[in-house]
Coordinates of C-alpha atoms and ligand atoms in Angstrom, one line a residue:
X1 CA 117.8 142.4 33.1
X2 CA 117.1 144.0 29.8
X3 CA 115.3 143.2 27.1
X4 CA 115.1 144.3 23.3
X5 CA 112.2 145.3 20.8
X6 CA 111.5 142.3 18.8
X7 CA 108.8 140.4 16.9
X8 CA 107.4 137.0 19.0
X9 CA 105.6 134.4 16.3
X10 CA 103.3 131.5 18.0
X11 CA 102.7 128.7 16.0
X12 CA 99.6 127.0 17.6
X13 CA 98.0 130.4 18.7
X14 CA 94.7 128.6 18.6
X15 CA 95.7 125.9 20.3
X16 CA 95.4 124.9 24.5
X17 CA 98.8 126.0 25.5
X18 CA 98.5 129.1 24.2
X19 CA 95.2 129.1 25.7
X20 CA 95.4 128.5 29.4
X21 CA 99.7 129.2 29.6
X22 CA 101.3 131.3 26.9
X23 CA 98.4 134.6 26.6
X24 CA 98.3 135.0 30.6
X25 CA 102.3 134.5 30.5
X26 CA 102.7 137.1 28.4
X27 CA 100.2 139.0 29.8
X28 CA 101.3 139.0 33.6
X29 CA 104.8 139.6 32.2
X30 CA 103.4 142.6 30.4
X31 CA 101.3 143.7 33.7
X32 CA 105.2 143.7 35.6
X33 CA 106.6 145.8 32.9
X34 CA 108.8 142.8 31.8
X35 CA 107.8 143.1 27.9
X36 CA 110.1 144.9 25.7
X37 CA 109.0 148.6 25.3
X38 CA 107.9 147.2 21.4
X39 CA 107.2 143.8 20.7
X40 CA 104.8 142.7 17.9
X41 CA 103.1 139.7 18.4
X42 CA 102.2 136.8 15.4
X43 CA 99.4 134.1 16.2
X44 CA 99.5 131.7 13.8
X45 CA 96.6 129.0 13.2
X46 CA 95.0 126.8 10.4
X47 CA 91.9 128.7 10.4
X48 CA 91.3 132.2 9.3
X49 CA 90.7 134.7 11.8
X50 CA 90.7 138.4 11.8
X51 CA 93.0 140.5 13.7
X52 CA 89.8 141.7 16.1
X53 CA 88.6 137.8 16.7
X54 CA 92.1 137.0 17.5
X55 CA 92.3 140.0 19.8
X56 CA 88.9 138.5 21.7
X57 CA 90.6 135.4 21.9
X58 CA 93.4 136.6 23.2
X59 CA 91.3 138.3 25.8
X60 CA 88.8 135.4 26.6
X61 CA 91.8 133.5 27.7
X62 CA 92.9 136.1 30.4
X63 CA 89.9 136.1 31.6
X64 CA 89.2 132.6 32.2
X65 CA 93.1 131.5 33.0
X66 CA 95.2 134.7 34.2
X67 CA 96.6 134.5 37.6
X68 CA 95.7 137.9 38.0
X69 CA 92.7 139.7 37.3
X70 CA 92.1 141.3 33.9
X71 CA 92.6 144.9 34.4
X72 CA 90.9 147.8 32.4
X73 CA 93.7 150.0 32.6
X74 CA 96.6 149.0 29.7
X75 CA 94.6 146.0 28.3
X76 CA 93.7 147.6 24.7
X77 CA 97.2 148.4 24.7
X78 CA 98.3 144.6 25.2
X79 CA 96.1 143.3 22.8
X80 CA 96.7 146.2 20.1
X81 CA 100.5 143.7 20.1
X82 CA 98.8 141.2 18.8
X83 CA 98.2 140.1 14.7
X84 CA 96.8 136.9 13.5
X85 CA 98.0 135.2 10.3
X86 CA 96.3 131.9 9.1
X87 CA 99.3 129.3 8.4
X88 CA 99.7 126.0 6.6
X89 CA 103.2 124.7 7.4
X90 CA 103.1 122.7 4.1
X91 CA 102.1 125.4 2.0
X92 CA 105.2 128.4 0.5
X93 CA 102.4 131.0 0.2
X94 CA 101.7 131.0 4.3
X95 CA 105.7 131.3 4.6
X96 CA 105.9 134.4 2.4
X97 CA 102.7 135.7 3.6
X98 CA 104.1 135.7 7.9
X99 CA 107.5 137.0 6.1
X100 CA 105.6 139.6 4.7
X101 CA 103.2 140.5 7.8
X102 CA 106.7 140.5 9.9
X103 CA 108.1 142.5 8.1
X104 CA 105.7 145.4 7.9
X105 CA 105.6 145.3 11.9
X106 CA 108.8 145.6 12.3
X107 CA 108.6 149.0 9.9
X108 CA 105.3 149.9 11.5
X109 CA 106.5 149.6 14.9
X110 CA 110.6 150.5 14.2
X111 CA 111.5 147.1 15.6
X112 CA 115.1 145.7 14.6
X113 CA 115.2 142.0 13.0
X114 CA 115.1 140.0 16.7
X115 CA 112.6 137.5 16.3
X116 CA 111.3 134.9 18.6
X117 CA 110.0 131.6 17.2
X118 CA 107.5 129.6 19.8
X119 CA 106.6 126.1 18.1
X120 CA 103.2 124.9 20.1
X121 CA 102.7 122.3 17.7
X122 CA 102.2 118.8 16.9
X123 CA 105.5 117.3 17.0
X124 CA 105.6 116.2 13.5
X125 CA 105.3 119.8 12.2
X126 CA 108.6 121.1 14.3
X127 CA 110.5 120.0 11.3
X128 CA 109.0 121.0 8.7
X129 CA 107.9 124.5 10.4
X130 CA 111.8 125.0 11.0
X131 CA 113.1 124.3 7.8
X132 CA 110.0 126.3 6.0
X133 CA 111.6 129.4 8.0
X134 CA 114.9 128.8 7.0
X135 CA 114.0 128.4 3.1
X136 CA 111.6 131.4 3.3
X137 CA 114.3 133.5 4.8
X138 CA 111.8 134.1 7.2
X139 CA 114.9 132.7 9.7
X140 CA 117.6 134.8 7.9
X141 CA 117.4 137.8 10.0
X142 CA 119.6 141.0 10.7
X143 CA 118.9 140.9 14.7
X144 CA 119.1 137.7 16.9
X145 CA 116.6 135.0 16.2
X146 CA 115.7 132.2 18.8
X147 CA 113.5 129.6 18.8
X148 CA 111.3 127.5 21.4
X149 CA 110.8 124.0 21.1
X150 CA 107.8 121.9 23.4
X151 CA 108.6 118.6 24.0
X152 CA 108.3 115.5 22.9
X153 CA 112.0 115.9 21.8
X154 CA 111.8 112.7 19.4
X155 CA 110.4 109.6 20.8
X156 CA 113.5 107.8 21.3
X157 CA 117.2 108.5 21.1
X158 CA 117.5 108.1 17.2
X159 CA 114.7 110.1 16.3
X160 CA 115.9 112.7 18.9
X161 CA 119.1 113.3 17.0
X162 CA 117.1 113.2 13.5
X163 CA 115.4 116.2 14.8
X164 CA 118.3 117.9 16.5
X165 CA 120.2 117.9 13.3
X166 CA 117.4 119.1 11.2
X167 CA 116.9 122.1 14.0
X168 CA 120.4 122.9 13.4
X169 CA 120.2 123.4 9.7
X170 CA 117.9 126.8 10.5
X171 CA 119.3 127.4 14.0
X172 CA 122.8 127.0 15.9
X173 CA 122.4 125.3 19.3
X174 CA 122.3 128.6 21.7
X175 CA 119.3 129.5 19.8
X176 CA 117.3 126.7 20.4
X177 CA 115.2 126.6 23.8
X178 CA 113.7 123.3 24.6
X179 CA 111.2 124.3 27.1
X180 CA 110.5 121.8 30.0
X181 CA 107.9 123.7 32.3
X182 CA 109.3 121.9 35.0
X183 CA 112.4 123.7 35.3
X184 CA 110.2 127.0 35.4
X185 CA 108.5 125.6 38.7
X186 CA 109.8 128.4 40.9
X187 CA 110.3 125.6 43.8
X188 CA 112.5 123.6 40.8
X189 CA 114.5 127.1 39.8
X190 CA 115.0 127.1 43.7
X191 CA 116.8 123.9 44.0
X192 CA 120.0 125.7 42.1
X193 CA 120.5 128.6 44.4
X194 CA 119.1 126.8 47.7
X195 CA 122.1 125.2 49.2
X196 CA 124.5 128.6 48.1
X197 CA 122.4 130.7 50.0
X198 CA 121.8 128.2 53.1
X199 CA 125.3 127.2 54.0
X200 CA 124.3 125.7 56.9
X201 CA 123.2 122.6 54.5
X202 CA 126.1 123.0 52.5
X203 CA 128.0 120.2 54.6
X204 CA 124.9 117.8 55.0
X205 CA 124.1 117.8 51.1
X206 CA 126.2 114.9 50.2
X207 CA 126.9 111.4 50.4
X208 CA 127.7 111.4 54.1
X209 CA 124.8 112.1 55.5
X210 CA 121.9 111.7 53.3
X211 CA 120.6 108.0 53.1
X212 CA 118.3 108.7 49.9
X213 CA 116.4 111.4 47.7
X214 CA 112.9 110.8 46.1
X215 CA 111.5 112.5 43.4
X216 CA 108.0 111.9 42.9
X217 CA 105.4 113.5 40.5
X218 CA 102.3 112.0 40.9
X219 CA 99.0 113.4 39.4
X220 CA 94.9 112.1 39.9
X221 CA 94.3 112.6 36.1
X222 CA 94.4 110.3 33.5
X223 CA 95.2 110.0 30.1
X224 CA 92.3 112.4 29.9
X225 CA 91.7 113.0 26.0
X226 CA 95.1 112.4 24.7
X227 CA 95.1 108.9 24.3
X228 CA 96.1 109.1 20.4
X229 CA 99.8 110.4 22.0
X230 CA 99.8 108.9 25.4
X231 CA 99.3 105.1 24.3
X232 CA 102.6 105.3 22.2
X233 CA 104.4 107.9 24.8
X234 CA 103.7 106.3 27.9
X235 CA 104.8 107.7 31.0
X236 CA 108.5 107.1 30.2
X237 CA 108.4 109.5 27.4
X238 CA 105.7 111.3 29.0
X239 CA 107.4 112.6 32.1
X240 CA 110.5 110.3 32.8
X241 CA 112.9 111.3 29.4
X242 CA 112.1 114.9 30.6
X243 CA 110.5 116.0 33.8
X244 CA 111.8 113.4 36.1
X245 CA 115.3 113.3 34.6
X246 CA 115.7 117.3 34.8
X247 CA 114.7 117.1 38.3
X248 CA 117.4 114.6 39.1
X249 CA 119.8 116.8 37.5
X250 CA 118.5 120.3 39.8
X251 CA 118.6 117.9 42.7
X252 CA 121.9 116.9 42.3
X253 CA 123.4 119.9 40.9
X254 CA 126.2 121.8 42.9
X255 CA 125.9 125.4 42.5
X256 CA 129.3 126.5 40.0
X257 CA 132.0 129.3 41.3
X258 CA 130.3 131.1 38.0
X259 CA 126.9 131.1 37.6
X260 CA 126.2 131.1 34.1
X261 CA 123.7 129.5 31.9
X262 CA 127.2 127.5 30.6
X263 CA 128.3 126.4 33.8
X264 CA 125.2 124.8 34.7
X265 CA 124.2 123.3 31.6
X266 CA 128.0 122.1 31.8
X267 CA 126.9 120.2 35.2
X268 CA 124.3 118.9 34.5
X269 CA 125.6 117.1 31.5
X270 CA 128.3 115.7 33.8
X271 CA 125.3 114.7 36.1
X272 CA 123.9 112.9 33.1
X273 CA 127.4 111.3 32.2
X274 CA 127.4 110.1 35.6
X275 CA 124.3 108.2 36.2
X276 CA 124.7 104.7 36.0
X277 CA 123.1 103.0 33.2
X278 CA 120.1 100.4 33.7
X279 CA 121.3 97.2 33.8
X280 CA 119.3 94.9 31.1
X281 CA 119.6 92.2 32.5
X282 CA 118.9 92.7 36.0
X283 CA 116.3 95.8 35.1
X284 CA 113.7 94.0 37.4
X285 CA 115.5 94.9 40.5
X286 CA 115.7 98.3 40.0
X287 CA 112.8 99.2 37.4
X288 CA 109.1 99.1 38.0
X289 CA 106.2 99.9 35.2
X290 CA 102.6 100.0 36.1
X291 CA 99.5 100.4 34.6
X292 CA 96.1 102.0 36.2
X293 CA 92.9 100.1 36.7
X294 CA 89.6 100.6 37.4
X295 CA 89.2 102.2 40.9
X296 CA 88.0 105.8 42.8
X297 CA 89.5 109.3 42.6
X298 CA 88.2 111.6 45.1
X299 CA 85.0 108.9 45.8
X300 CA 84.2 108.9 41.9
X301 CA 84.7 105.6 40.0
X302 CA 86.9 105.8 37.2
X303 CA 87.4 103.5 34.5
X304 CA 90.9 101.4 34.1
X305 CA 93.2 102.9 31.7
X306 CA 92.4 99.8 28.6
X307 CA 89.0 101.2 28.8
X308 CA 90.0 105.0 28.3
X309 CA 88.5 106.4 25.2
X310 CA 90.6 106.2 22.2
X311 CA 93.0 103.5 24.2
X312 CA 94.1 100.2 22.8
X313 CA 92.2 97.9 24.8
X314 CA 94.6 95.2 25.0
X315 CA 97.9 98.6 25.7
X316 CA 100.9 97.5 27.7
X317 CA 101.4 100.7 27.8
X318 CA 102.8 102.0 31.2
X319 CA 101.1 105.2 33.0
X320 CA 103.5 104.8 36.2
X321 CA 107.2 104.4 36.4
X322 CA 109.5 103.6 39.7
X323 CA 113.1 103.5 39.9
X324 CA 116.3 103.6 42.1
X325 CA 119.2 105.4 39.9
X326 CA 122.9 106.0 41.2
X327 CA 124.8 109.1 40.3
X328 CA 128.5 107.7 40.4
X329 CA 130.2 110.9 41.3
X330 CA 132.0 112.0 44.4
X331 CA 129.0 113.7 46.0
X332 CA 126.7 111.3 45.2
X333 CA 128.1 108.2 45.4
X334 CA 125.9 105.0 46.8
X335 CA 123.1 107.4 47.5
X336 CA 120.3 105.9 45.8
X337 CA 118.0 108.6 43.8
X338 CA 114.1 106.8 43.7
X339 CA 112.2 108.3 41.4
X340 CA 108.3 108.0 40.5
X341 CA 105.5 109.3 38.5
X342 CA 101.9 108.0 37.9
X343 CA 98.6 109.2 36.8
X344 CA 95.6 108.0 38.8
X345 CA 97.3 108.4 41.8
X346 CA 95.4 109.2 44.7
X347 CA 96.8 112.7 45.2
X348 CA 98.4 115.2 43.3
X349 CA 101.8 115.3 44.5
X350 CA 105.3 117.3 42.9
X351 CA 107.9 116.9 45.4
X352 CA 111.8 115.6 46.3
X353 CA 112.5 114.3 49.6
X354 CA 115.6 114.2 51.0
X355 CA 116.2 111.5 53.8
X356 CA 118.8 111.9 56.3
X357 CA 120.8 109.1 57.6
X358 CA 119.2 107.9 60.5
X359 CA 121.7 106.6 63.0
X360 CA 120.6 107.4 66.4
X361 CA 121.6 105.4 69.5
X362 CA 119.6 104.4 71.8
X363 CA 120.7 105.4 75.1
X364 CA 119.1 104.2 78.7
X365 CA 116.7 106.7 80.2
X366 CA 116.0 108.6 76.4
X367 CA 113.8 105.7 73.9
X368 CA 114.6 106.6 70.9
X369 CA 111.3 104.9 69.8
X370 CA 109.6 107.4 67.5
X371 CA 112.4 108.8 66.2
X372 CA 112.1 109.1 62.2
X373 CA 114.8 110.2 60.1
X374 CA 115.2 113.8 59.3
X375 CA 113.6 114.8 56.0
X376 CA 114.0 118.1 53.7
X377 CA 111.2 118.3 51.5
X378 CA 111.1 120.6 48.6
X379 CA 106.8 120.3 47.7
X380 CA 107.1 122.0 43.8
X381 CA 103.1 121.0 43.2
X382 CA 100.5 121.8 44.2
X383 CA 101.5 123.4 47.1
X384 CA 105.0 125.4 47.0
X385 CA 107.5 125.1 49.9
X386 CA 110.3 123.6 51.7
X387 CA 110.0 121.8 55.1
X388 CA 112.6 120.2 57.5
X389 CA 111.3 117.3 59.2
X390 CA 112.8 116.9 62.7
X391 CA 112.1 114.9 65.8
X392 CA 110.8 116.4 68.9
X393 CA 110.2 115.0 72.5
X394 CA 107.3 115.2 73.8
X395 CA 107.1 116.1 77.6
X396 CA 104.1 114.0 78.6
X397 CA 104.9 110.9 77.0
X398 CA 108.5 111.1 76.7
X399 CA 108.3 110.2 73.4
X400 CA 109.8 111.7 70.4
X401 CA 107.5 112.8 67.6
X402 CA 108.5 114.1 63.9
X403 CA 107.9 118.1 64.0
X404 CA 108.0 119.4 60.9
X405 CA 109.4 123.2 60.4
X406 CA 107.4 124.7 57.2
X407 CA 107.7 127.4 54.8
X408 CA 105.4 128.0 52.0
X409 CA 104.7 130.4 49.4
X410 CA 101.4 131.8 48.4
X411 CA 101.2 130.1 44.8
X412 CA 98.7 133.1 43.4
X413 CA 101.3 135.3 43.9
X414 CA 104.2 133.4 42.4
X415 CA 104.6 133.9 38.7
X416 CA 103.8 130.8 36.8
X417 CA 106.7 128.1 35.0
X418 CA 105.7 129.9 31.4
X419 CA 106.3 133.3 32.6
X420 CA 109.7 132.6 34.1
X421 CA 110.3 130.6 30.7
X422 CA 109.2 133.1 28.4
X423 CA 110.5 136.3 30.3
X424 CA 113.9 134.2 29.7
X425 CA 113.7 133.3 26.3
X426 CA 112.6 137.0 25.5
X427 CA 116.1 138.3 27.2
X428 CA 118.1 135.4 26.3
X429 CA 118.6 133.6 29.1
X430 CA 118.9 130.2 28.4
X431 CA 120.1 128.2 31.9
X432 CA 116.4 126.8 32.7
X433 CA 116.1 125.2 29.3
X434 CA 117.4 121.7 28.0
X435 CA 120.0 121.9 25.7
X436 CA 120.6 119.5 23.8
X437 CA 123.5 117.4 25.6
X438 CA 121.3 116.7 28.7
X439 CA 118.5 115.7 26.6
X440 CA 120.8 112.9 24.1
X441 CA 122.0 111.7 27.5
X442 CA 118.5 111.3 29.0
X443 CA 117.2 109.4 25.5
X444 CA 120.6 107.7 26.0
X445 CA 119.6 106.7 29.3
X446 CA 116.3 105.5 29.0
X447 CA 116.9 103.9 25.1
X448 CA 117.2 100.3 27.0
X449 CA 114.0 100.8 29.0
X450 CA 112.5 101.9 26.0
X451 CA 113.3 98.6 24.2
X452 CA 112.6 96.0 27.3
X453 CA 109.2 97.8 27.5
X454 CA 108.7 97.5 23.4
X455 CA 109.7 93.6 23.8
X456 CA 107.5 93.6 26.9
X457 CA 110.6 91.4 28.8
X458 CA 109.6 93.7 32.1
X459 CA 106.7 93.0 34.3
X460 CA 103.4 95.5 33.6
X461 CA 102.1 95.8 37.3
X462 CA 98.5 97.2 37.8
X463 CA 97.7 99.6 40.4
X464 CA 93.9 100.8 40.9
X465 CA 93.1 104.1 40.3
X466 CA 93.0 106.8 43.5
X467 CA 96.3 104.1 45.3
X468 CA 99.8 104.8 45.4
X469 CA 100.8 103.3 42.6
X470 CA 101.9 99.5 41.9
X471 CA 102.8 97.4 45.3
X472 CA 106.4 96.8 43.4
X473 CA 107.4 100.7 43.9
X474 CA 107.0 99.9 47.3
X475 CA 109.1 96.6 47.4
X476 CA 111.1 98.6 45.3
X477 CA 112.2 101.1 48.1
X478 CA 112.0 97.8 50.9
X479 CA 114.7 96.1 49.6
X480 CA 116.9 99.0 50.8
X481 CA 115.1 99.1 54.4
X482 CA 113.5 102.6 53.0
X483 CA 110.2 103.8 52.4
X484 CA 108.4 106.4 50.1
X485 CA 107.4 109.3 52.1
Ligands
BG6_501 C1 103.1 117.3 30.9 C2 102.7 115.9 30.5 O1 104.4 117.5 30.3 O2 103.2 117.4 32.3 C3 101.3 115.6 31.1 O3 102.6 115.7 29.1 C4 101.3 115.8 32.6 O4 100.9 114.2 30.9 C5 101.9 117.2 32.9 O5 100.0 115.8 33.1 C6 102.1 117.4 34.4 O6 102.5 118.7 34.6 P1 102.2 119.4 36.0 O7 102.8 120.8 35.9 O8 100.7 119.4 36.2 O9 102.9 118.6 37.1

């Protein structure tokens, strides 16, 4: 890999991402020598802030949320990178006055016109911060210029597009990142290369012998202070549009003969094309929404999500999704994909499952009683591994018993999703992003969920806080003789 001199501007440097992800990021990329031998670094924030208070910032945060220690050695020199500018995105003084400060860097520092854009801000600003770059020339720029969009990607599939076609009046489509941290989960970037470098699952990753996959990304918080954006979100918007959806496609993806960002961006899409559309009118069979009420995490009571601070206190709004999806392609063909996320869920749980078809005999003298089905599990959070579940017999009883065969990965010394992100978006490496296909065809794909839960024709199942989610999710997976492991 290589990477060039160029300029990186934050929008939202004073804000939590930058906080407790993007400094350390950039800082444990910087402690592997991964930074380009110049970059000049641009905070940008509503308040005014000297270069020096930015600089403590900048260091507070490695010190409270670095994966690795803060070391003496080199750390003037990282924060020496950074400037602060104070920025109105409605205002063509702030424009002319982060051109300006740019500019001067690039002289100062003799870096060529490659500038990095990183939008950490509230989604209505993405579209007025991009075309404020674009008329300020601040966008028009003799090197390459890229920039880095958080989600929420619109709010539904119309809104999506408004904002994809106003990103491309400052940027062409291979110069916009959409970052989804999920697909920096180094367990998640595993999932592409995992079955190329372990032929010997090659031949069992397909509809032959697998009898069903489950995603699931469960978390114990709750709507925690973001109700303003949570009660109109939901976890649909939330995690489903994105998360779940890219986790399907890394699931399902077939490594390509070339392994180029292109080639799988090109699969995926053709994942995407592929999944079967929600049936509206039968949408109760296969979809489940819940809701979280009152109830215990780790022994503590916690309030119902209606009574959640800043929360409409009559919300439909849904905080856990279930449902079984097809992928109607030759691999995946009548494999059904369950997928599931939740907050207030009793544990903390990233992981896909991968169930086995289970079609042992029983044979006289050998009960196969205790046999389960073989499982391959890839655990993304909070613990990273993959283990094979297989069945063993044990000599006393003479029963089988599930053995499981584990490999894990020590997460403090694994880089985090924003460092893999970042360290790719600084070299131009775009294959862990969204682009913009795979995220129309996820709005696409969720647009009539979107509406049944807007005209409330779909059932809102509650679930107490610290269970497993709604009883439905599990009648869900019972209908097909499965279970949620
Ligand atoms: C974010 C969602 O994208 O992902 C949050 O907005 C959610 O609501 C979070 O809590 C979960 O991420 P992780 O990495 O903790 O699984």
């Amino acid at each position: 890999w290589t990477t060039q001199d160029m300029t990186f501007v934050l929008f939202g440097a004073t804000g939590d991402l930058a906080k407790r992800k993007l400094f350390p990021a950039l800082y444990n990329l910087f402690l592997d020598g991964k930074l380009p031998d110049s970059i000049s670094i641009i905070g940008l924030g509503r308040n005014y802030f000297s270069d020096d208070i930015f600089q403590s910032k900048v260091e507070s945060a490695l010190r409270e949320y670095s994966r690795r220690a803060v070391q003496t050695t080199g750390l003037n020199e990282f924060l020496a990178k950074f400037r602060y500018c104070k920025f109105d995105a409605t205002d063509n003084d702030s424009y002319q006055n982060l051109h300006e400060l740019i500019h001067d860097r690039e002289i100062e520092l003799n870096i060529p016109g490659n500038r990095l854009f990183y939008l950490s801000v509230a989604p209505q600003l993405v579209d007025i911060i991009t075309s404020g770059l674009n008329q300020s020339g601040i966008s028009q720029t003799s090197g390459w210029k890229r920039l880095i969009v958080e989600k929420p990607f619109g709010s539904d599939l119309k809104t999506a597009r408004q904002l994809n076609e106003s990103l491309n009046n400052a940027f062409n489509d291979e110069e916009i990142y959409r970052i989804d941290h999920y697909l920096g989960k180094p367990m998640v970037q595993n999932l592409e290369s995992f079955e190329f470098a372990n032929p010997i699952f090659g031949s069992l990753l397909d509809h032959k012998r697998i009898a069903n996959i489950q995603i699931t990304a469960c978390e114990t918080v709750g709507v925690e202070t973001r109700a303003d954006y949570y009660d109109q979100a939901g976890a649909i918007r939330d995690m489903v549009q994105n998360h779940l959806l890219q986790l399907v496609m890394m699931t399902a993806l077939h490594l390509p003969e070339k392994m180029t960002a292109e080639e799988i961006r090109k699969q995926k899409v053709t994942i995407m094309e592929s999944l079967r559309p929600i049936n509206k009118d039968k949408m109760e069979q296969d979809v489940v929404r819940g809701q979280y009420e009152a109830g215990e995490i780790f022994d503590t009571p916690v309030v119902g999500y209606k009574e959640e601070p800043g929360v409409n206190a009559s919300s439909m709004n849904d905080t856990y999704f279930a449902a079984r999806l097809y992928i109607d392609n030759p691999s995946w063909s009548g494999i059904p994909f369950y997928i599931r996320t939740g907050k207030r869920i009793g544990t903390k749980s990233t992981k896909i499952v991968i169930e086995f078809t289970n079609n042992v005999k029983q044979i006289d003298a050998l009960p196969a009683d205790g046999i389960t089905p073989n499982l391959l599990i890839f655990e993304i959070s909070p613990n990273e591994g993959i283990s094979l579940v297989i069945n063993m017999k044990n000599p006393s009883s003479n029963q089988f018993e599930p053995a499981s065969i584990n490999f894990s990965t020590n997460s403090e010394d694994q880089p985090e999703a924003y460092e893999l992100l970042l360290f790719d978006a600084i070299r131009g490496n775009a294959t862990f992003f969204a682009n913009w296909k795979e995220v129309e065809l996820s709005w696409q794909w969720i647009q009539p969920l979107l509406e049944a839960f807007q005209e409330n024709t779909l059932p809102l199942h509650s679930y107490p806080a610290g269970s497993n989610g709604p009883e439905a999710a599990n009648q869900l997976l019972q209908a097909d003789q499965f279970n949620w492991w």
